[in-house]
mmCIF file of C-alpha atoms and ligand atoms in Angstrom:
data_model
loop_
_atom_site.group_PDB
_atom_site.id
_atom_site.type_symbol
_atom_site.label_atom_id
_atom_site.label_comp_id
_atom_site.label_asym_id
_atom_site.label_seq_id
_atom_site.Cartn_x
_atom_site.Cartn_y
_atom_site.Cartn_z
ATOM 1 C CA MET A 10 0.000 0.000 0.000
ATOM 2 C CA GLY A 11 1.100 3.606 -0.332
ATOM 3 C CA PHE A 12 -0.457 6.711 -1.812
ATOM 4 C CA HIS A 13 0.707 8.960 -4.646
ATOM 5 C CA THR A 14 4.383 9.874 -5.009
ATOM 6 C CA PHE A 15 5.526 13.460 -4.539
ATOM 7 C CA ASP A 16 5.819 15.454 -7.785
ATOM 8 C CA PRO A 17 9.449 16.605 -8.366
ATOM 9 C CA GLU A 18 8.129 19.742 -10.069
ATOM 10 C CA LYS A 19 7.032 20.878 -6.630
ATOM 11 C CA ALA A 20 10.446 20.174 -5.063
ATOM 12 C CA ALA A 21 11.087 23.828 -4.159
ATOM 13 C CA LYS A 22 8.129 23.703 -1.765
ATOM 14 C CA LEU A 23 10.066 21.244 0.381
ATOM 15 C CA GLU A 24 12.695 23.911 1.071
ATOM 16 C CA ASP A 25 10.233 26.210 2.860
ATOM 17 C CA ALA A 26 11.377 26.783 6.460
ATOM 18 C CA GLY A 27 7.692 27.116 7.382
ATOM 19 C CA ARG A 28 7.661 23.299 7.353
ATOM 20 C CA TYR A 29 9.274 23.371 10.797
ATOM 21 C CA ARG A 30 5.814 24.331 12.042
ATOM 22 C CA TYR A 31 4.893 20.668 11.632
ATOM 23 C CA VAL A 32 8.177 18.840 12.320
ATOM 24 C CA SER A 33 11.105 20.746 13.742
ATOM 25 C CA ARG A 34 14.794 19.985 13.450
ATOM 26 C CA GLU A 35 14.961 19.841 17.231
ATOM 27 C CA GLU A 36 12.325 17.166 17.661
ATOM 28 C CA LEU A 37 13.701 15.069 14.822
ATOM 29 C CA LEU A 38 17.224 15.123 16.274
ATOM 30 C CA ALA A 39 15.978 14.490 19.806
ATOM 31 C CA ARG A 40 13.956 11.464 18.746
ATOM 32 C CA LEU A 41 16.758 10.074 16.586
ATOM 33 C CA ASP A 42 19.183 10.379 19.501
ATOM 34 C CA LEU A 43 22.226 9.649 17.322
ATOM 35 C CA GLY A 44 25.504 8.505 18.837
ATOM 36 C CA ALA A 45 29.029 8.962 17.528
ATOM 37 C CA ASP A 46 29.983 7.038 14.371
ATOM 38 C CA GLU A 47 26.425 5.922 13.708
ATOM 39 C CA THR A 48 24.965 5.369 10.262
ATOM 40 C CA VAL A 49 21.466 6.646 9.543
ATOM 41 C CA ALA A 50 19.234 6.661 6.479
ATOM 42 C CA ASP A 51 16.662 9.266 5.485
ATOM 43 C CA LEU A 52 13.912 7.259 3.760
ATOM 44 C CA GLY A 53 12.364 9.346 0.989
ATOM 45 C CA SER A 54 14.840 12.208 1.387
ATOM 46 C CA GLY A 55 13.501 14.500 -1.355
ATOM 47 C CA THR A 56 15.546 17.696 -1.622
ATOM 48 C CA GLY A 57 17.414 16.862 1.594
ATOM 49 C CA PHE A 58 15.619 19.479 3.699
ATOM 50 C CA TYR A 59 15.737 17.362 6.881
ATOM 51 C CA THR A 60 18.746 15.289 5.718
ATOM 52 C CA ASP A 61 20.819 18.465 5.984
ATOM 53 C CA ASP A 62 19.747 19.019 9.585
ATOM 54 C CA VAL A 63 20.753 15.500 10.605
ATOM 55 C CA ALA A 64 24.012 15.657 8.614
ATOM 56 C CA ASP A 65 24.950 19.023 10.106
ATOM 57 C CA PHE A 66 24.301 17.808 13.653
ATOM 58 C CA GLY A 67 26.146 14.522 13.075
ATOM 59 C CA GLU A 68 29.190 15.853 11.225
ATOM 60 C CA ALA A 69 31.300 16.500 14.328
ATOM 61 C CA SER A 70 30.531 13.035 15.719
ATOM 62 C CA ASN A 71 31.263 11.213 12.460
ATOM 63 C CA VAL A 72 27.650 10.321 11.696
ATOM 64 C CA GLY A 73 27.145 9.087 8.120
ATOM 65 C CA VAL A 74 23.835 9.729 6.373
ATOM 66 C CA TYR A 75 22.302 7.948 3.397
ATOM 67 C CA ALA A 76 19.714 10.030 1.556
ATOM 68 C CA VAL A 77 17.426 7.465 -0.091
ATOM 69 C CA ASP A 78 14.989 8.506 -2.789
ATOM 70 C CA MET A 79 13.542 6.677 -5.770
ATOM 71 C CA GLN A 80 13.383 9.801 -7.946
ATOM 72 C CA ASP A 81 16.648 11.005 -9.475
ATOM 73 C CA ALA A 82 15.038 14.398 -10.036
ATOM 74 C CA MET A 83 14.902 14.886 -6.260
ATOM 75 C CA HIS A 84 18.575 13.990 -5.904
ATOM 76 C CA ASP A 85 19.369 16.377 -8.781
ATOM 77 C CA TYR A 86 17.699 19.173 -6.829
ATOM 78 C CA TYR A 87 19.718 18.209 -3.742
ATOM 79 C CA ARG A 88 22.970 18.161 -5.764
ATOM 80 C CA GLU A 89 22.294 21.658 -7.060
ATOM 81 C CA LYS A 90 21.651 22.843 -3.523
ATOM 82 C CA GLY A 91 24.877 21.197 -2.311
ATOM 83 C CA VAL A 92 25.232 17.808 -0.617
ATOM 84 C CA PRO A 93 27.175 17.728 2.684
ATOM 85 C CA GLU A 94 30.304 15.553 2.796
ATOM 86 C CA ASN A 95 28.791 13.072 5.224
ATOM 87 C CA VAL A 96 25.721 12.437 3.037
ATOM 88 C CA ALA A 97 25.633 9.769 0.310
ATOM 89 C CA LEU A 98 22.804 9.900 -2.221
ATOM 90 C CA VAL A 99 21.137 6.554 -2.890
ATOM 91 C CA THR A 100 18.598 6.041 -5.654
ATOM 92 C CA ALA A 101 16.394 3.139 -4.589
ATOM 93 C CA THR A 102 12.900 2.246 -3.552
ATOM 94 C CA ILE A 103 12.418 1.567 0.124
ATOM 95 C CA ASP A 104 11.211 -1.968 -0.564
ATOM 96 C CA ASP A 105 14.576 -2.815 -2.165
ATOM 97 C CA LEU A 106 17.384 -1.056 -0.314
ATOM 98 C CA PRO A 107 21.046 -1.538 -1.353
ATOM 99 C CA PHE A 108 22.216 -2.042 2.244
ATOM 100 C CA ASP A 109 23.465 -5.123 4.077
ATOM 101 C CA ASP A 110 21.454 -6.814 6.797
ATOM 102 C CA ASP A 111 21.787 -4.848 10.092
ATOM 103 C CA GLU A 112 23.839 -2.105 8.376
ATOM 104 C CA LEU A 113 22.004 0.917 9.776
ATOM 105 C CA ASP A 114 21.911 2.153 13.364
ATOM 106 C CA ALA A 115 18.876 4.287 12.684
ATOM 107 C CA ALA A 116 16.513 5.514 10.010
ATOM 108 C CA PHE A 117 14.014 8.319 9.744
ATOM 109 C CA SER A 118 11.303 9.416 7.396
ATOM 110 C CA THR A 119 9.566 12.775 7.286
ATOM 111 C CA MET A 120 6.222 13.310 5.579
ATOM 112 C CA THR A 121 6.707 10.223 3.386
ATOM 113 C CA PHE A 122 5.404 7.185 5.287
ATOM 114 C CA HIS A 123 2.041 7.508 3.501
ATOM 115 C CA GLU A 124 3.862 7.216 0.147
ATOM 116 C CA PHE A 125 5.846 4.043 0.844
ATOM 117 C CA ALA A 126 4.310 2.028 3.702
ATOM 118 C CA SER A 127 3.824 -1.398 2.127
ATOM 119 C CA GLU A 128 4.431 -4.722 3.865
ATOM 120 C CA ASP A 129 7.524 -5.256 1.682
ATOM 121 C CA ALA A 130 8.943 -1.804 2.389
ATOM 122 C CA LEU A 131 8.573 -2.102 6.154
ATOM 123 C CA ALA A 132 10.097 -5.599 6.115
ATOM 124 C CA GLU A 133 13.016 -4.178 4.118
ATOM 125 C CA VAL A 134 13.576 -1.360 6.625
ATOM 126 C CA GLY A 135 13.587 -4.010 9.352
ATOM 127 C CA ARG A 136 16.183 -6.040 7.446
ATOM 128 C CA VAL A 137 18.687 -3.189 7.102
ATOM 129 C CA LEU A 138 18.323 -1.823 10.645
ATOM 130 C CA ARG A 139 20.491 -3.471 13.270
ATOM 131 C CA PRO A 140 18.771 -5.157 16.219
ATOM 132 C CA ASP A 141 17.427 -2.426 18.523
ATOM 133 C CA GLY A 142 18.028 0.123 15.741
ATOM 134 C CA ARG A 143 15.709 3.138 15.795
ATOM 135 C CA LEU A 144 13.153 4.225 13.233
ATOM 136 C CA VAL A 145 11.646 7.700 13.580
ATOM 137 C CA VAL A 146 8.563 8.439 11.480
ATOM 138 C CA ALA A 147 6.863 11.810 11.247
ATOM 139 C CA ASP A 148 4.017 12.149 8.782
ATOM 140 C CA TRP A 149 0.755 13.878 8.016
ATOM 141 C CA SER A 150 -1.990 12.211 10.029
ATOM 142 C CA ALA A 151 -5.353 10.935 8.845
ATOM 143 C CA ASP A 152 -6.629 12.438 12.108
ATOM 144 C CA GLY A 153 -5.225 15.857 11.124
ATOM 145 C CA ARG A 154 -7.146 18.922 10.017
ATOM 146 C CA GLY A 155 -6.079 18.801 6.368
ATOM 147 C CA GLU A 156 -4.987 22.451 6.450
ATOM 148 C CA SER A 157 -1.724 21.496 4.711
ATOM 149 C CA GLY A 158 -0.156 18.401 3.151
ATOM 150 C CA PRO A 159 -1.852 15.611 1.187
ATOM 151 C CA PRO A 160 -5.616 14.948 1.420
ATOM 152 C CA VAL A 161 -6.505 13.282 4.732
ATOM 153 C CA GLU A 162 -7.817 10.214 2.891
ATOM 154 C CA GLU A 163 -4.265 9.628 1.586
ATOM 155 C CA ARG A 164 -2.745 9.522 5.063
ATOM 156 C CA TYR A 165 -2.397 7.062 7.943
ATOM 157 C CA ASP A 166 -3.187 7.852 11.534
ATOM 158 C CA LEU A 167 -0.870 6.943 14.384
ATOM 159 C CA GLU A 168 -2.726 3.759 15.275
ATOM 160 C CA THR A 169 -2.618 2.414 11.726
ATOM 161 C CA ALA A 170 1.081 3.249 11.423
ATOM 162 C CA ARG A 171 1.651 1.470 14.733
ATOM 163 C CA GLU A 172 -0.215 -1.619 13.491
ATOM 164 C CA LEU A 173 1.723 -1.709 10.206
ATOM 165 C CA LEU A 174 5.070 -1.416 12.000
ATOM 166 C CA THR A 175 4.161 -3.953 14.666
ATOM 167 C CA ALA A 176 3.130 -6.424 11.954
ATOM 168 C CA ALA A 177 6.550 -5.867 10.359
ATOM 169 C CA GLY A 178 8.316 -6.836 13.605
ATOM 170 C CA PHE A 179 8.982 -3.392 15.095
ATOM 171 C CA GLU A 180 8.259 -2.370 18.648
ATOM 172 C CA VAL A 181 6.729 1.097 18.725
ATOM 173 C CA GLU A 182 8.153 2.657 21.876
ATOM 174 C CA SER A 183 6.487 6.060 21.630
ATOM 175 C CA GLY A 184 3.938 7.781 19.470
ATOM 176 C CA ARG A 185 1.909 10.996 19.474
ATOM 177 C CA GLU A 186 -0.901 12.435 17.465
ATOM 178 C CA ARG A 187 -0.659 16.210 17.017
ATOM 179 C CA PRO A 188 -3.025 18.679 15.310
ATOM 180 C CA GLU A 189 -1.843 17.792 11.775
ATOM 181 C CA THR A 190 0.855 15.146 12.076
ATOM 182 C CA PHE A 191 1.885 12.089 14.062
ATOM 183 C CA VAL A 192 5.358 11.151 15.180
ATOM 184 C CA LEU A 193 6.557 7.777 16.423
ATOM 185 C CA VAL A 194 9.750 6.054 17.435
ATOM 186 C CA ALA A 195 10.056 2.316 16.787
ATOM 187 C CA ARG A 196 12.809 -0.203 17.425
ATOM 188 C CA ARG A 197 13.625 -3.223 15.399
HETATM 189 C C1 SAM B 296 6.757 14.410 0.338
HETATM 190 S S1 SAM B 296 8.407 14.166 -0.184
HETATM 191 C C2 SAM B 296 9.222 14.431 1.370
HETATM 192 C C3 SAM B 296 10.701 14.539 1.257
HETATM 193 C C4 SAM B 296 11.472 14.688 2.574
HETATM 194 N N1 SAM B 296 11.298 13.534 3.429
HETATM 195 C C5 SAM B 296 11.071 15.933 3.315
HETATM 196 O O1 SAM B 296 10.365 15.840 4.321
HETATM 197 O O2 SAM B 296 11.487 17.007 2.891
HETATM 198 C C6 SAM B 296 8.485 12.387 -0.395
HETATM 199 C C7 SAM B 296 9.735 11.885 -1.066
HETATM 200 O O3 SAM B 296 9.797 10.459 -0.890
HETATM 201 C C8 SAM B 296 10.140 9.832 -2.104
HETATM 202 N N2 SAM B 296 9.537 8.488 -2.112
HETATM 203 C C9 SAM B 296 8.215 8.178 -2.087
HETATM 204 N N3 SAM B 296 8.035 6.862 -2.051
HETATM 205 C C10 SAM B 296 9.261 6.301 -2.077
HETATM 206 C C11 SAM B 296 9.740 4.956 -2.084
HETATM 207 N N4 SAM B 296 8.880 3.938 -2.052
HETATM 208 N N5 SAM B 296 11.064 4.748 -2.139
HETATM 209 C C12 SAM B 296 11.933 5.797 -2.163
HETATM 210 N N6 SAM B 296 11.553 7.088 -2.162
HETATM 211 C C13 SAM B 296 10.225 7.347 -2.120
HETATM 212 C C14 SAM B 296 9.597 10.753 -3.192
HETATM 213 O O4 SAM B 296 10.305 10.593 -4.406
HETATM 214 C C15 SAM B 296 9.802 12.131 -2.564
HETATM 215 O O5 SAM B 296 11.031 12.692 -2.908
#
């Protein structure tokens, strides 16, 4: 399952700092809780708006970041913007990731879960995360107001996201519904 894929022609919209109204850099970094030398993947990285925040924070502690997106046009936008040294661009779909078993310490996905959340994709994320590895998901909620983001009928709510992740073998250790979005932290 998964709803429509983001249109690369609208890529510039993803660079709007007003997006922090819904998911801030601070909350993303706090929930990821990265340690030194860890490897993390941004699943559905788009223009790298949030990838940059994680890369910037992790640079001093030798954190490596994979920016994973299935659309080369999104990576092209990111390249033009400038890709930090500790970010590697990966063109792949989330249900077929070019990583070894247990390779990642953590992964995150912002505003994209509704586009990729199939059984195969979640199983694949579980395969590449190490045991106890963290997955942080922030996305538009089906319980939201619909004032911004995709139509509410193209979204999941927190409980459905929890069920999908639990069925894929994750343990959801925290989750919150907010006015327009949900955020959760799961462990493999
Ligand atoms: C709404 S954009 C969000 C981008 C970024 N996470 C952000 O918050 O700025 C969703 C991105 O996920 C990518 N995407 C959607 N489904 C995907 C999949 N199954 N595998 C890889 N990338 C995917 C799209 O190409 C698009 O660039």
